[in-house]
Tab-separated table of C-alpha atoms in Angstrom:
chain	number	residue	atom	x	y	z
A	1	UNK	CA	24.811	-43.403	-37.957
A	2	UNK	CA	23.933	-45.949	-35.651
A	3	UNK	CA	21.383	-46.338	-33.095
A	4	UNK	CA	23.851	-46.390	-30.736
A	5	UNK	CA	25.892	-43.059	-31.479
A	6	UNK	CA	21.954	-41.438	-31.894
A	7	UNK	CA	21.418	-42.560	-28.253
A	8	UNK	CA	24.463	-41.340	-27.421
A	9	UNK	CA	23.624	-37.760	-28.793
A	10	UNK	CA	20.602	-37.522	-27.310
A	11	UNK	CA	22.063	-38.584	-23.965
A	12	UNK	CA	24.369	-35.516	-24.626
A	13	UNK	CA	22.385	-33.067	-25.557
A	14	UNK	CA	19.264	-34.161	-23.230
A	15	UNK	CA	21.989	-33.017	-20.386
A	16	UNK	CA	23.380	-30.019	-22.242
A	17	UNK	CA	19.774	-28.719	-22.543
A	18	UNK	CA	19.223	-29.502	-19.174
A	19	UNK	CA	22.300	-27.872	-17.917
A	20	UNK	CA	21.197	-24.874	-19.936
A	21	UNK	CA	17.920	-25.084	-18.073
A	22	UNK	CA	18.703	-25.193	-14.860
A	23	UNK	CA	20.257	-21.511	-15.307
A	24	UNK	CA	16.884	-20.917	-16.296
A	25	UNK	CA	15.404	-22.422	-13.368
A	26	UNK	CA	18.209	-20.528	-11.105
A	27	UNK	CA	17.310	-17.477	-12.006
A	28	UNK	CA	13.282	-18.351	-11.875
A	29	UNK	CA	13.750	-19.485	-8.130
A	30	UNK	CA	16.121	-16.831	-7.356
A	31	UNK	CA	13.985	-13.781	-8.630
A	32	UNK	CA	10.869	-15.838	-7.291
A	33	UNK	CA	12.083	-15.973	-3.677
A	34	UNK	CA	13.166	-12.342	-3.653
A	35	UNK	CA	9.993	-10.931	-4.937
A	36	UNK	CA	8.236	-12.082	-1.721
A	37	UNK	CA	10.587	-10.043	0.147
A	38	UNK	CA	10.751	-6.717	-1.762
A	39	UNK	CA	12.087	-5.213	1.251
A	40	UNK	CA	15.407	-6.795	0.730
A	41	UNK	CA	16.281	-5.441	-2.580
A	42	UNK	CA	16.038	-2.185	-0.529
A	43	UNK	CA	13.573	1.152	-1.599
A	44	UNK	CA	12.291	0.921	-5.474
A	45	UNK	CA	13.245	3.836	-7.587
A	46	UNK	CA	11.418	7.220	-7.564
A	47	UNK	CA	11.218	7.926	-11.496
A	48	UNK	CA	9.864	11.525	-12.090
A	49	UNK	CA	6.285	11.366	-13.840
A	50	UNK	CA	5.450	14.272	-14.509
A	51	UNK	CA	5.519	18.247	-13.823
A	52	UNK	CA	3.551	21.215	-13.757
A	53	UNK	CA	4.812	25.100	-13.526
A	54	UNK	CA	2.899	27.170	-10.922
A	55	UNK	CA	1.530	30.074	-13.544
A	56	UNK	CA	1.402	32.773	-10.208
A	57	UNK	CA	4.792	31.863	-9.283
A	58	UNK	CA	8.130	32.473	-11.269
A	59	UNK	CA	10.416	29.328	-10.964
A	60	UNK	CA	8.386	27.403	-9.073
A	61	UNK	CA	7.330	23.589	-9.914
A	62	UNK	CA	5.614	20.868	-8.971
A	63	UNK	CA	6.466	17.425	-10.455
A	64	UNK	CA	4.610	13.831	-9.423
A	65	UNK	CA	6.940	10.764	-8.673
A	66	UNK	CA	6.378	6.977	-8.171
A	67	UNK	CA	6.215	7.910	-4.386
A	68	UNK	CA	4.154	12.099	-4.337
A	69	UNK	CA	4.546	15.104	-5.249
A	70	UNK	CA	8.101	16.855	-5.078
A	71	UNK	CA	8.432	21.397	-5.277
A	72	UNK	CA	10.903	22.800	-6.406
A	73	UNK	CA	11.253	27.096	-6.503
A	74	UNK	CA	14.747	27.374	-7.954
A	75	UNK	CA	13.315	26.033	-11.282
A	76	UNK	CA	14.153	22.379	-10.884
A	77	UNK	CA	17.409	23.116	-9.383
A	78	UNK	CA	16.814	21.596	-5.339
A	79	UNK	CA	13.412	18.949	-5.202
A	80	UNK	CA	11.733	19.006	-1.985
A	81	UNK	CA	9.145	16.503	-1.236
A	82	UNK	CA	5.483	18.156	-0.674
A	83	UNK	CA	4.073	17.439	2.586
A	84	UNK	CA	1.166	15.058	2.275
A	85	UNK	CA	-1.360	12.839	4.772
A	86	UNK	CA	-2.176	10.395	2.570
A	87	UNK	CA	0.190	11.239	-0.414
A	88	UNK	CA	-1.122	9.664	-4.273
A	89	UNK	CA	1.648	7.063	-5.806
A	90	UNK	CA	2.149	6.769	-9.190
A	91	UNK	CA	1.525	10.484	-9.711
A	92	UNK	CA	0.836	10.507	-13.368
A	93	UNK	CA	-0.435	14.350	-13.919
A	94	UNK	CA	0.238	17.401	-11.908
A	95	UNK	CA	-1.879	19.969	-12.904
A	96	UNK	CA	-3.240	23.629	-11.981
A	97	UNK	CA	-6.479	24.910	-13.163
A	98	UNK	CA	-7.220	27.442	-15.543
A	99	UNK	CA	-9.886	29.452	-13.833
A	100	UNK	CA	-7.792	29.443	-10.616
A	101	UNK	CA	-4.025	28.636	-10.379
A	102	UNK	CA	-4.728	27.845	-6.535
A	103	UNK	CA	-6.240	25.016	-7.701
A	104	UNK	CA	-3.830	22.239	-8.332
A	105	UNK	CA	-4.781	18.994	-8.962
A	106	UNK	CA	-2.129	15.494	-8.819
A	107	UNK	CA	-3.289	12.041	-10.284
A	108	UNK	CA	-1.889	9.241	-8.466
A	109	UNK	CA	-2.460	5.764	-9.748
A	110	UNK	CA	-5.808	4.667	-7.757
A	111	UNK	CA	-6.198	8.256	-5.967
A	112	UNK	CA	-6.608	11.817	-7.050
A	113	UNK	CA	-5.645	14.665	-4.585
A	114	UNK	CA	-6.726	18.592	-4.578
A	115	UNK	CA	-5.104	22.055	-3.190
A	116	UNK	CA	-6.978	24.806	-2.621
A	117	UNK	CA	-3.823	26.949	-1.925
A	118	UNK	CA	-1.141	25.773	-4.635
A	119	UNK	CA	0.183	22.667	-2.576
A	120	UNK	CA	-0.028	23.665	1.162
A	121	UNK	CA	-2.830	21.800	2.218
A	122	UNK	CA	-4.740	19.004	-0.271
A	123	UNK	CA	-7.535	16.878	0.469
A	124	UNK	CA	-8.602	13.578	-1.358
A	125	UNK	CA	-11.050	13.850	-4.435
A	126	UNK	CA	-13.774	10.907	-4.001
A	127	UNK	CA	-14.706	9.612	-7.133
A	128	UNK	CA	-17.504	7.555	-7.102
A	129	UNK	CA	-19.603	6.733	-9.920
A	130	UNK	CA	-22.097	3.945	-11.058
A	131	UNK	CA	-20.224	0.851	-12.191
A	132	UNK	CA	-16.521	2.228	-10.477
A	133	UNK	CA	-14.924	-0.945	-9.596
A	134	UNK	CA	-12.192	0.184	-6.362
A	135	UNK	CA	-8.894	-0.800	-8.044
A	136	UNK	CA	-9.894	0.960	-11.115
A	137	UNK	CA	-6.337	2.709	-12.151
A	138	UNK	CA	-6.704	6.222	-13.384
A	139	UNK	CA	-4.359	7.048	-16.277
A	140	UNK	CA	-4.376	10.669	-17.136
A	141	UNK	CA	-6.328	13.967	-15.890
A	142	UNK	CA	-7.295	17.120	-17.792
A	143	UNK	CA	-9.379	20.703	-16.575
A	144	UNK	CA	-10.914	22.821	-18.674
A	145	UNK	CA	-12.292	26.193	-17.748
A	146	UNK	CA	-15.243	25.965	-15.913
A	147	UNK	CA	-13.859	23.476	-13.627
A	148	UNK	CA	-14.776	20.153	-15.374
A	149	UNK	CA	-12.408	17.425	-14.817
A	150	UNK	CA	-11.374	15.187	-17.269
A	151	UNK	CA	-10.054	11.541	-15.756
A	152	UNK	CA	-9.229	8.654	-18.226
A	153	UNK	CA	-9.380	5.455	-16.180
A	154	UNK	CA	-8.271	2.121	-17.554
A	155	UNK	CA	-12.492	1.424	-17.412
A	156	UNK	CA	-13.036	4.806	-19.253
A	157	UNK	CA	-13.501	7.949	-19.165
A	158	UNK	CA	-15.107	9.762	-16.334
A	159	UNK	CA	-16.337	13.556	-16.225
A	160	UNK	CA	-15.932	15.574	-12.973
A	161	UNK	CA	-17.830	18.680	-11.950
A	162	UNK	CA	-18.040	21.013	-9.108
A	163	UNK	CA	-14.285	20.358	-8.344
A	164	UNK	CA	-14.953	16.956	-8.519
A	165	UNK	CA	-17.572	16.414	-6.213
A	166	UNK	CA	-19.895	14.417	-8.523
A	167	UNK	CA	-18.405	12.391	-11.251
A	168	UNK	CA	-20.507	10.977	-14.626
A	169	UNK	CA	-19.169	8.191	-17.295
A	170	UNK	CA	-18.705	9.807	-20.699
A	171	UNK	CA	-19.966	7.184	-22.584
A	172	UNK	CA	-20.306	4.040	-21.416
A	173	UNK	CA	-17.423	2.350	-19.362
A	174	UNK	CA	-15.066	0.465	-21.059
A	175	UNK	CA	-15.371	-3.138	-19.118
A	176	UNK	CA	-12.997	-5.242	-21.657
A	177	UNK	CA	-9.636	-3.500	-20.808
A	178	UNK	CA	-10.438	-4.043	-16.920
A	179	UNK	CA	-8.694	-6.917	-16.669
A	180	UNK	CA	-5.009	-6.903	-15.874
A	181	UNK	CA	-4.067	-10.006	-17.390
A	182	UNK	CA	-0.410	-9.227	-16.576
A	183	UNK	CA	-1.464	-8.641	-13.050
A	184	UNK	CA	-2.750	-11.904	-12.975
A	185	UNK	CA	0.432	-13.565	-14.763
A	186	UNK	CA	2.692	-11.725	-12.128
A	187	UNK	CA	0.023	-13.148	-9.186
A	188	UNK	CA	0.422	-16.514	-10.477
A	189	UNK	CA	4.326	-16.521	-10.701
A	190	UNK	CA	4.855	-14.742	-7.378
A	191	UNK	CA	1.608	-17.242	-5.853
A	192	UNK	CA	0.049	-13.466	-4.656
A	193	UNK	CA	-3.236	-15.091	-6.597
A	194	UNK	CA	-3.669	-17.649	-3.397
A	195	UNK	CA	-2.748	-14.956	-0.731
A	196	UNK	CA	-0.622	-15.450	1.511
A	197	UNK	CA	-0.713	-19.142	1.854
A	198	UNK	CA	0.365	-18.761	-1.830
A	199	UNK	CA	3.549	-16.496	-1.364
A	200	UNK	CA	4.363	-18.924	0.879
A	201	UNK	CA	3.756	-22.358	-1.247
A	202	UNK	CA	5.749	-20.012	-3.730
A	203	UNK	CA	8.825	-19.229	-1.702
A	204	UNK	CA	8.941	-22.939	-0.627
A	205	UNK	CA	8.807	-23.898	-4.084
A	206	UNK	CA	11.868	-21.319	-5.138
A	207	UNK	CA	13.790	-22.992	-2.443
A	208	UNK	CA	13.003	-26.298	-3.526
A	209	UNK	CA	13.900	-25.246	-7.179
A	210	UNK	CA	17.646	-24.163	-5.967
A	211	UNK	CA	17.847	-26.776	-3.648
A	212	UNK	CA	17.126	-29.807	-6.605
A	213	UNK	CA	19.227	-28.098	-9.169
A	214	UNK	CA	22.575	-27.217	-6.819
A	215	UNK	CA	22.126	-30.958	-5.156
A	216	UNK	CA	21.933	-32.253	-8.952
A	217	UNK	CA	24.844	-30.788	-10.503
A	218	UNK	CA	26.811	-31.739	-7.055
A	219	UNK	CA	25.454	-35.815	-7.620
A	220	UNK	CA	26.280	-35.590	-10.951
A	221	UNK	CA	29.781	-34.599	-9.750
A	222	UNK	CA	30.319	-36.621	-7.061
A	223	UNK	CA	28.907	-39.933	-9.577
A	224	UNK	CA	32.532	-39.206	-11.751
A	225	UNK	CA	30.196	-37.852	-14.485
A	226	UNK	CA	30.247	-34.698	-16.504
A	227	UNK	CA	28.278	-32.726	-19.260
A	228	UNK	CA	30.146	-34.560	-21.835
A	229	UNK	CA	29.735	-37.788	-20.693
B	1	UNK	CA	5.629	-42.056	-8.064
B	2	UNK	CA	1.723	-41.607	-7.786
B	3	UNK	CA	1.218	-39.561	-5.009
B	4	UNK	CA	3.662	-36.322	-6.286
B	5	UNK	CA	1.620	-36.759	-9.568
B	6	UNK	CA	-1.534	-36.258	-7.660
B	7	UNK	CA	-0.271	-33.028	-5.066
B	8	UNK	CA	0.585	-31.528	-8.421
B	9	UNK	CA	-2.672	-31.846	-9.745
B	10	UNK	CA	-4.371	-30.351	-6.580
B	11	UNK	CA	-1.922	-27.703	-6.345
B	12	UNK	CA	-2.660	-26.744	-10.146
B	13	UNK	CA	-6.626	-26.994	-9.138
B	14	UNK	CA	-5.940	-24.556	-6.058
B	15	UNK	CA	-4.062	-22.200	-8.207
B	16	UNK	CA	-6.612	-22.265	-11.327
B	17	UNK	CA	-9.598	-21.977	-8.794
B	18	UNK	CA	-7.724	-18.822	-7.845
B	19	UNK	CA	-7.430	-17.293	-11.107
B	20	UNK	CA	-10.839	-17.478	-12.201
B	21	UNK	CA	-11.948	-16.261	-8.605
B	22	UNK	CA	-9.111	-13.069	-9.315
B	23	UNK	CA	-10.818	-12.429	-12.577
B	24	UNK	CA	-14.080	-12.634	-11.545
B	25	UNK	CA	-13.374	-10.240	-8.602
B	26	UNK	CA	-11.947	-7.618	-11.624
B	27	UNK	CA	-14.951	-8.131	-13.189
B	28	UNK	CA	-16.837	-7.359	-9.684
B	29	UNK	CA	-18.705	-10.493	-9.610
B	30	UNK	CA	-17.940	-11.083	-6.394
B	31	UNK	CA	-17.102	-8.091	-4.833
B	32	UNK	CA	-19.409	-4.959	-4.893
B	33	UNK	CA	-18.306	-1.528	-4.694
B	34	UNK	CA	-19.971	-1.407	-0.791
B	35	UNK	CA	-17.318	-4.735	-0.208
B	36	UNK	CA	-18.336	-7.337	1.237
B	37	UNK	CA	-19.740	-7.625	4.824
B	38	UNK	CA	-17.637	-8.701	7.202
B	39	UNK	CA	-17.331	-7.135	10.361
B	40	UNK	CA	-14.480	-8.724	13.071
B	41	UNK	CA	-14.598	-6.927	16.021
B	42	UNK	CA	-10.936	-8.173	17.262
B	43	UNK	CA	-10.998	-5.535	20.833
B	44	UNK	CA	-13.701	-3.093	21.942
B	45	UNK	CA	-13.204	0.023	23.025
B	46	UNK	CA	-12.716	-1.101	26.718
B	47	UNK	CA	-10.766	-4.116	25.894
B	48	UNK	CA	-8.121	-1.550	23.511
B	49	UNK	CA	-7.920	0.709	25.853
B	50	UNK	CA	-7.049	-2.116	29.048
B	51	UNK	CA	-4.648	-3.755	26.468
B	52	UNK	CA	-2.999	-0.181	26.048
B	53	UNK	CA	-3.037	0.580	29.112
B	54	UNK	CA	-2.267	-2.677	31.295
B	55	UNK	CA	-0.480	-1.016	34.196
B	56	UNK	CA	-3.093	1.685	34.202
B	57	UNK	CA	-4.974	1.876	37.532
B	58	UNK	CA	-6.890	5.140	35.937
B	59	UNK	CA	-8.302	5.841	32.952
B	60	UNK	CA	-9.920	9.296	31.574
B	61	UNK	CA	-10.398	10.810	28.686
B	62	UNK	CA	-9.671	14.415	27.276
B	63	UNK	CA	-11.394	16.072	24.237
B	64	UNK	CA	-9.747	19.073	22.362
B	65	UNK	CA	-11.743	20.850	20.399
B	66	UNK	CA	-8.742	22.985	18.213
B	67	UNK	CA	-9.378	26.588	17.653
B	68	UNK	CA	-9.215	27.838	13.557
B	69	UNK	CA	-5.299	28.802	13.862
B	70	UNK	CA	-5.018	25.089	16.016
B	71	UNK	CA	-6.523	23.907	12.735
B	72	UNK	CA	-4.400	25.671	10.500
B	73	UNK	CA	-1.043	24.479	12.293
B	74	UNK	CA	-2.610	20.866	12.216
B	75	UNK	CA	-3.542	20.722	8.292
B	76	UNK	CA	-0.386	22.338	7.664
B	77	UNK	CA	1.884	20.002	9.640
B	78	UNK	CA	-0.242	17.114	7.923
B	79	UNK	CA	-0.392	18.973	4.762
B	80	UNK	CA	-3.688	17.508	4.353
B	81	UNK	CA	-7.621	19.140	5.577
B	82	UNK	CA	-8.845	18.118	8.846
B	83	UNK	CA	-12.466	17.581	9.041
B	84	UNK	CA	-12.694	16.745	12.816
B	85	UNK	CA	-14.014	18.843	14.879
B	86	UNK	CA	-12.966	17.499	17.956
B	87	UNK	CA	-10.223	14.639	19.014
B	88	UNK	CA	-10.932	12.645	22.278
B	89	UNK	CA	-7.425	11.752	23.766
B	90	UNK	CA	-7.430	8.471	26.112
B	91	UNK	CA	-4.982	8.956	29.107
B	92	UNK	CA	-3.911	6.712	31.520
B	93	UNK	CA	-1.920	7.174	34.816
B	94	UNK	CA	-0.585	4.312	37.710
B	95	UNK	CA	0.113	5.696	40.984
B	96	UNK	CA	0.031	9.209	39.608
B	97	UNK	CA	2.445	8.517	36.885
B	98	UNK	CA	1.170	9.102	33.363
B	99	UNK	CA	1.013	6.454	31.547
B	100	UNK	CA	0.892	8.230	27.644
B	101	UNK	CA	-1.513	8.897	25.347
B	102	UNK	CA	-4.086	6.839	22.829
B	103	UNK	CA	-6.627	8.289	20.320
B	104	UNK	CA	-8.771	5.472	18.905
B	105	UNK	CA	-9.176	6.454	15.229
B	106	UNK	CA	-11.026	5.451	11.683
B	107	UNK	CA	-9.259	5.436	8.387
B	108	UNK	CA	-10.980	4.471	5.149
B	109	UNK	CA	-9.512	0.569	3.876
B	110	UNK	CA	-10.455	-0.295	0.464
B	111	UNK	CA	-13.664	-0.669	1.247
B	112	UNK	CA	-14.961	0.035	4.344
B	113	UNK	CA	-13.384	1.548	7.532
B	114	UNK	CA	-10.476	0.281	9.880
B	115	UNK	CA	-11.106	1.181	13.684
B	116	UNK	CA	-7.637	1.152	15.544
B	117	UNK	CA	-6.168	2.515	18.359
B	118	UNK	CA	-2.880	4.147	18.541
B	119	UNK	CA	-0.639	3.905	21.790
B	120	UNK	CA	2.245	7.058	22.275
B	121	UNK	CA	4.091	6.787	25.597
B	122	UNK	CA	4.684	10.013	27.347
B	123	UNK	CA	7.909	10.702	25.212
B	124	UNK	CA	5.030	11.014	22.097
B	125	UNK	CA	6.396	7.739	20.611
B	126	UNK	CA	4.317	4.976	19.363
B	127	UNK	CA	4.247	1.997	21.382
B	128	UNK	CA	1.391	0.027	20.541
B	129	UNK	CA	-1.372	-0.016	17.713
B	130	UNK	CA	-4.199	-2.588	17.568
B	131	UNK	CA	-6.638	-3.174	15.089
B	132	UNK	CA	-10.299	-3.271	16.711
B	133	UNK	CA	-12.305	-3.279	14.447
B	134	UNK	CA	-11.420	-4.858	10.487
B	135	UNK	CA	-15.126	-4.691	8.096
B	136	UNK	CA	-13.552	-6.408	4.654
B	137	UNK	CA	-13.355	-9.946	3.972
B	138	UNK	CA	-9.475	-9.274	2.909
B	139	UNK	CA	-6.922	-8.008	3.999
B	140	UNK	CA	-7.067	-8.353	7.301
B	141	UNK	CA	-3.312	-9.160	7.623
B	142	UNK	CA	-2.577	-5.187	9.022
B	143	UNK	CA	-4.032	-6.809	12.585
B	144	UNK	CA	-0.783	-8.662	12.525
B	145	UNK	CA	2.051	-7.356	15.111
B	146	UNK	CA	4.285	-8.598	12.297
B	147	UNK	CA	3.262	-5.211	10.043
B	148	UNK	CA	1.711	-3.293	13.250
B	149	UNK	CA	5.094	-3.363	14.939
B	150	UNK	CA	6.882	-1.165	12.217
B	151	UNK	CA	5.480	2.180	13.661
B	152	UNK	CA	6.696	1.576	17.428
B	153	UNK	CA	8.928	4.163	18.586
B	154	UNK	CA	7.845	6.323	15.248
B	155	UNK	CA	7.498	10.092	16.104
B	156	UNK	CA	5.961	13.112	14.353
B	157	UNK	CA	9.423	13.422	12.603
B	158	UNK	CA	8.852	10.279	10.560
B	159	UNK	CA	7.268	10.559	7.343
B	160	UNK	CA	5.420	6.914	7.913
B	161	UNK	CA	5.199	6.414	4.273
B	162	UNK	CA	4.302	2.947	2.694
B	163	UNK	CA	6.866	0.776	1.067
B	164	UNK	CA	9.866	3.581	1.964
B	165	UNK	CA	9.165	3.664	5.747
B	166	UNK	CA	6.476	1.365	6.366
B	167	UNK	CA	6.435	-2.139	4.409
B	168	UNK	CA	2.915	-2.680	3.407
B	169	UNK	CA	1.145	-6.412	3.826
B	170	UNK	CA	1.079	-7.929	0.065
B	171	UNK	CA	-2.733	-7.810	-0.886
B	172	UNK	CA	-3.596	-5.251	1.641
B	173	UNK	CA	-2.139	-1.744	0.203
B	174	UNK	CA	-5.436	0.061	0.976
B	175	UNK	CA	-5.341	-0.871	4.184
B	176	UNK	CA	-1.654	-0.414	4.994
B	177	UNK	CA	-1.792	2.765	3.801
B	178	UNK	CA	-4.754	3.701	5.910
B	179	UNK	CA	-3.331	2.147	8.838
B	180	UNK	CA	-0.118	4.521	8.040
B	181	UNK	CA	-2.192	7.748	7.473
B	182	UNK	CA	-3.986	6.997	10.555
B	183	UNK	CA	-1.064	6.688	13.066
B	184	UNK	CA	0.410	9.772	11.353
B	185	UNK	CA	-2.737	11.695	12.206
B	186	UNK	CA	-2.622	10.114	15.300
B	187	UNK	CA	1.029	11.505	15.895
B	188	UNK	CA	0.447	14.723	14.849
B	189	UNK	CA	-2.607	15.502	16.889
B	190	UNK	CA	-0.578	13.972	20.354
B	191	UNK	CA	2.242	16.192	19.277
B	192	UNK	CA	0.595	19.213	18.716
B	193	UNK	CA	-1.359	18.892	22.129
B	194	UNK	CA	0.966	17.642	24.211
B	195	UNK	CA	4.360	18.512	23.363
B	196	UNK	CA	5.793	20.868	25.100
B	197	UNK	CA	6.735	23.425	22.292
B	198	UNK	CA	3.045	22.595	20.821
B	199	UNK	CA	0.538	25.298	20.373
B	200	UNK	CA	-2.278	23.456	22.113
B	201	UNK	CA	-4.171	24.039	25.534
């Protein structure tokens, strides 16, 4: 083989592999540009989370989505959404309690909400405890008789008592698994980690990326030359 | 060939100096549970309510102090408790003509409170919120017309929830959603005083 043809072949395949990455790049600057406008891809799905059966009332249910809580008294047949103010997201555990199935209880993802009537009217459960950093992410909730509540957050886990109006680490908190390092991945892709001025830079930038890789494969077009030249 | 060599380099300092200030904020180096201080007082009371109220050649206000079954009706239209006592209703009139409704209101941001007042004409439809008062270093992006414009012409028929109904500002959830909640609240209250099938005096 000689130096020639090896030039040759890495000519070729340096524009094959570049060809191949400019999909890549496509589809980075693509996704990239729509993920500052979430709006456009129209509302994100409502997955079902989880669900609780009222133990007073025969075929009635409440279940927590990505966006409340949803009732149901036909036994899951017809979903209505449950009235809320300031209604939890992510609602990860619907539960009722033991000593008095009035009492329900729905974990969203940073909030937990309380009804004292079975899911007329709820009220937000502070939870506020030495070393609570604000975006702490609760993760699952328990009751026991006797009222204590039970919250695993992604810092720990945190007792509750007196229907959760004063809260106490079990333990000590958990620091190391604060950090959402695929939070921070997803800021730095989407340029969220720079605010603003960021999402902007970013959305530039995914325009720029389309804008280089359509004008080059159009110049190498227009210059008579293809991939296997 | 120099000069894009060194933008990239600054860029890539901006964005690393960002990380480690993200991480550190996790770890709540920077940023205590209290938040940090950082009051912006963007309108007073008496500048809101003249921006609300431009045309307005008088201005009163109307408390309502709900009785228990008031109360009841309220929480369960909001489905929520209500720990007010009392709700003082700005009105406004020009020649006579009423000029709406506003109810200047708190909600709770991440940190720290959001004053704002909320603007219904007389058909109990928002037309104007302002932010007054903003206490957190960020997010201060809800003062915006850009997001604040998304509840005009809302009634007590729309659900005002965040992301379905209401697009939050990126980096300021808490404080979307509390604007939300609070014009909701806001909506509610007008309604149940002033409509005209409402059960208030």
């Amino acid at each position: 083989m000689t130096g020639k043809q090896v030039k040759s072949g890495l000519r070729r395949s340096h524009r094959w592999v570049g060809a191949v990455a400019a999909v890549f790049i496509l589809i980075a600057g693509v996704s990239g540009f729509l993920l500052q406008y979430p709006s456009w891809l129209g509302p994100p799905a409502n997955p079902v989370l989880s669900v609780a059966a009222d133990p007073f009332v025969s075929g009635r249910l409440l279940r927590g989505t990505h966006w409340g809580v949803e009732e149901t008294t036909d036994s899951g047949l017809t979903w209505r959404e449950v009235n809320m103010l300031a209604a939890p997201t992510d609602v990860a555990r619907v539960i009722f309690s033991p000593d008095d199935p009035l009492i329900v209880h729905a974990l969203g993802r940073h909030s937990l909400v309380s009804s004292r009537d079975g899911g007329r009217i709820w009220r937000d459960i502070s939870i506020s405890a030495s070393g609570l950093p604000p975006n702490t992410t609760y993760l699952d909730l328990d009751v026991v008789p006797g009222g204590l509540l039970y919250l695993l957050t992604d810092g720990g886990l945190l007792v509750g008592a007196n229907g959760g109006k004063s809260w106490e680490w079990q333990g000590f908190p958990d620091q190391g698994s604060s950090r959402d390092w695929r939070g921070l991945i997803h800021d730095l892709h989407t340029g969220q980690i720079m605010g603003a001025t960021g999402r902007r830079i970013t959305g530039i930038g995914a325009l720029a990326l389309l804008f280089i890789t359509v004008t080059g494969l159009v110049l190498m077009r227009r210059n008579g030359k293809t991939f296997r030249q | 060939m120099r000069q894009p060599l060194k933008l990239l380099l600054v860029a890539a300092a901006l964005t690393l100096v960002g990380a480690v200030d993200t991480v550190h904020g996790q770890d709540g180096l920077f940023e205590s549970p209290d938040g940090p201080e950082a009051v912006k007082v963007y309108y007073t009371p008496d500048e809101a309510l003249a921006k609300v109220y431009a045309k307005a050649d008088t201005l009163w206000a109307e408390e309502w102090v709900p009785t228990p079954s008031e109360r009841s009706e309220l929480e369960n239209r909001l489905g929520w408790v209500v720990a007010d006592k009392s709700f003082v209703v700005h009105r406004g009139s020009h020649k006579g003509q009423d000029q709406g409704y506003a109810m200047i209101l708190e909600e709770q941001g991440r940190f720290k409170p959001i004053t704002f007042i909320v603007k219904l004409g007389t058909d109990l439809r928002v037309e104007m919120v302002l932010v007054m008062v903003y206490r957190e270093s960020r997010g201060d992006g809800v003062k915006r017309q850009r997001f604040l414009k998304q509840f005009r012409d809302k009634d007590g028929s729309d659900h005002l929830r965040l992301n379905r109904d209401i697009v939050a500002v990126s980096g300021a959830t808490m404080s979307s959603r509390a604007l939300a909640t609070g014009v909701k609240k806001a909506l509610a209250i007008l309604e149940m005083k002033y409509a005209p099938t409402g059960g208030g005096s």
